[in-house]
Coordinates of C-alpha atoms in Angstrom, one line a residue:
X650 CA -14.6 6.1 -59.5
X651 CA -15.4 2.9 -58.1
X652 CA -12.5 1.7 -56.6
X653 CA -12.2 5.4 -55.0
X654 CA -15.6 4.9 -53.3
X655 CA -14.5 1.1 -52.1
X656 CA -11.7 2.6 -50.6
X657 CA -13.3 5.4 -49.0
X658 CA -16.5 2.8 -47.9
X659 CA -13.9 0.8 -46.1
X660 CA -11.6 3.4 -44.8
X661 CA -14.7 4.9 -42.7
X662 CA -16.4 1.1 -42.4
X663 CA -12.8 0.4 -40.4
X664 CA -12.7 3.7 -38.3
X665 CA -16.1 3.3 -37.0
X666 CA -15.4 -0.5 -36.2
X667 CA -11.6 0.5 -34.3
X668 CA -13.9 3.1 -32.8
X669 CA -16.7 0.8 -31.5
X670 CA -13.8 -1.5 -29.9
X671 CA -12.1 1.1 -28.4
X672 CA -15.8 2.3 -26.6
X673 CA -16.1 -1.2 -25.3
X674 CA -12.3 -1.2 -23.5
X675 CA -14.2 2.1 -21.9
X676 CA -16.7 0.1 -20.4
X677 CA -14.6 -2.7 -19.4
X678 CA -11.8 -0.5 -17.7
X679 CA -14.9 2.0 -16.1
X680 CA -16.4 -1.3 -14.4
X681 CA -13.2 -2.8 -13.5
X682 CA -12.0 0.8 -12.0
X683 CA -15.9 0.5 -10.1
X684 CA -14.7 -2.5 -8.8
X685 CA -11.0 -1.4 -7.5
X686 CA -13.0 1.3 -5.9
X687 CA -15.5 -0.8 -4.5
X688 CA -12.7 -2.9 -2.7
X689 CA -10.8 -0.1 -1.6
X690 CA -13.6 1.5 0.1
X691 CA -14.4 -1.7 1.3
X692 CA -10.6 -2.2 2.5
X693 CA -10.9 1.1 3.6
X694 CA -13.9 0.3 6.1
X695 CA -12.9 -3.1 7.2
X696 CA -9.6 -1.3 8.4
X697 CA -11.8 1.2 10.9
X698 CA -13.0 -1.7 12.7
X699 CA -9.2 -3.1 13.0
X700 CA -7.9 -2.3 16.2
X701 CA -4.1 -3.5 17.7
X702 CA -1.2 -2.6 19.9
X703 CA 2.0 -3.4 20.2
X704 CA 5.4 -2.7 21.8
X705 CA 7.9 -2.3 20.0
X706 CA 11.6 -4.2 20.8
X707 CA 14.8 -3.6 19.1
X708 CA 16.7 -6.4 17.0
X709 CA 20.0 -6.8 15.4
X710 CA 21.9 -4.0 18.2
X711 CA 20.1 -1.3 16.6
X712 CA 17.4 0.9 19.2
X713 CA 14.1 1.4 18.1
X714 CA 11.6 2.1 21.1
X715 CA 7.8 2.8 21.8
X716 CA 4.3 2.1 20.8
X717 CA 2.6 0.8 17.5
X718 CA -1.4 1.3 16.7
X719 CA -3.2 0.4 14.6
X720 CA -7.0 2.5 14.7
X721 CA -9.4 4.2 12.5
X722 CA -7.3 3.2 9.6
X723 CA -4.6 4.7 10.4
X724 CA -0.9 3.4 12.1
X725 CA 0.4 5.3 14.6
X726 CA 3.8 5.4 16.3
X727 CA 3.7 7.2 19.7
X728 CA 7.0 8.0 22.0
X729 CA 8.7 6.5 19.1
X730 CA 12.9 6.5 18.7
X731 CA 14.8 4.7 16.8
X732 CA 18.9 4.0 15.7
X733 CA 19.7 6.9 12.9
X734 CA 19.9 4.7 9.5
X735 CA 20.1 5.7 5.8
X736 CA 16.7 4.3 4.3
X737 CA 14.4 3.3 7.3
X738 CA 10.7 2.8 6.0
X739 CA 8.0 1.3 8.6
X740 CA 6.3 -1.7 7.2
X741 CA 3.3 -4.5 8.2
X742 CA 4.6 -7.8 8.2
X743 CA 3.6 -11.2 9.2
X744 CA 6.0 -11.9 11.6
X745 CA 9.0 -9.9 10.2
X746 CA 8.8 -11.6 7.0
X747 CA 9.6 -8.1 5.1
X748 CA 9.6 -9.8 1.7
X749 CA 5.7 -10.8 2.8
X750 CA 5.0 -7.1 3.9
X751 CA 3.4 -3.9 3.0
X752 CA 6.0 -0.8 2.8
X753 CA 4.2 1.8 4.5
X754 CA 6.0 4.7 4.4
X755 CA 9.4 6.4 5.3
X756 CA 9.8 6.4 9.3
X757 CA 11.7 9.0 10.9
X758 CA 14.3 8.1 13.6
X759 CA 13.7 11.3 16.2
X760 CA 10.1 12.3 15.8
X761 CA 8.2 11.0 18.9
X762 CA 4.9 11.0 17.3
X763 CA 4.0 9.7 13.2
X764 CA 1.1 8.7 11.7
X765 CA 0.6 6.7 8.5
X766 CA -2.6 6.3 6.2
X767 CA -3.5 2.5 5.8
X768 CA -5.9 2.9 2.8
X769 CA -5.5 0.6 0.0
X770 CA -3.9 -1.6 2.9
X771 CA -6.0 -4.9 4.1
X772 CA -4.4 -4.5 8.3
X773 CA -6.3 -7.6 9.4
X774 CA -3.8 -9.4 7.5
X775 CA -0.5 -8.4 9.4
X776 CA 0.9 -9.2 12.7
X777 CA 3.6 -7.0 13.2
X778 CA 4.7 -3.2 12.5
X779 CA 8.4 -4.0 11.5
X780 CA 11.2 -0.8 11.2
X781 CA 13.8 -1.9 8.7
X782 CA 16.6 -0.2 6.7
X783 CA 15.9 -0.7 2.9
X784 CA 19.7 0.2 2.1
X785 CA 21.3 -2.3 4.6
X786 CA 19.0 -4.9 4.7
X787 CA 18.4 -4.9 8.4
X788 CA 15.6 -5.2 11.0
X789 CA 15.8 -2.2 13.8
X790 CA 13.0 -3.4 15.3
X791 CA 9.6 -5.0 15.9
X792 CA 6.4 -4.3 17.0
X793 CA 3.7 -7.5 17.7
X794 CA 0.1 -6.7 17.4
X795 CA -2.6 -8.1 19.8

């Protein structure tokens, strides 16, 4: 009888401890998910007050035409063409360094007008709106912000 109620002592004894732990990796993911949010509401804001422009000029003989801007948190393309390409996805770069970008979003290569969310996205930290072909490898074109 004793060794049943040993068992049974440190059976629940273990259960409430793994229980106890598990509350505390609660806590600790709540307040580090506070703190993502924080930052992304922060990044959020900081990217209303960002404001640029650019042109945009076509590279390695492919066309890609019009305007990038950057406002209210949001990128826009306006009387925007481009070269038809298999995989083209719009990105912010620091100077067309793609492997330093942000991938924004799939870009399509007749639609005049597009607009892309930039939440989660710090803006004030890119140069350039950069149109490249994830399958090929290849830089249609480039926009530089001012």
């Amino acid at each position: 009888m004793n060794i049943k109620t040993l068992v049974f002592s440190t059976t629940i004894a273990g259960t409430l401890l793994l229980g106890a732990c598990n509350n505390m990796e609660d806590k600790k993911n709540e307040k580090s998910d506070t703190k993502t949010e924080m930052k992304d509401e922060k990044t959020s804001k900081d990217n209303a007050k960002v404001e640029k422009t650019g042109m945009f000029k076509s590279e390695n003989k492919e066309k890609v035409e019009g305007k990038a801007m950057i406002k209210d948190g949001k990128l826009m393309l306006t009387d925007y063409s481009s070269s038809k390409g298999p995989d083209l996805h719009v990105y912010l770069t620091k100077g067309n360094k793609i492997e330093e970008g942000k991938k924004i979003d799939d870009v399509k290569h007749d639609e005049a007008t597009q607009t892309f969310d930039l939440k989660d996205i710090d803006a004030e930290q890119y140069d350039t709106v950069t149109i490249y072909c994830d399958k090929a490898h290849v830089i249609f074109g480039s926009a530089k912000l001012k």
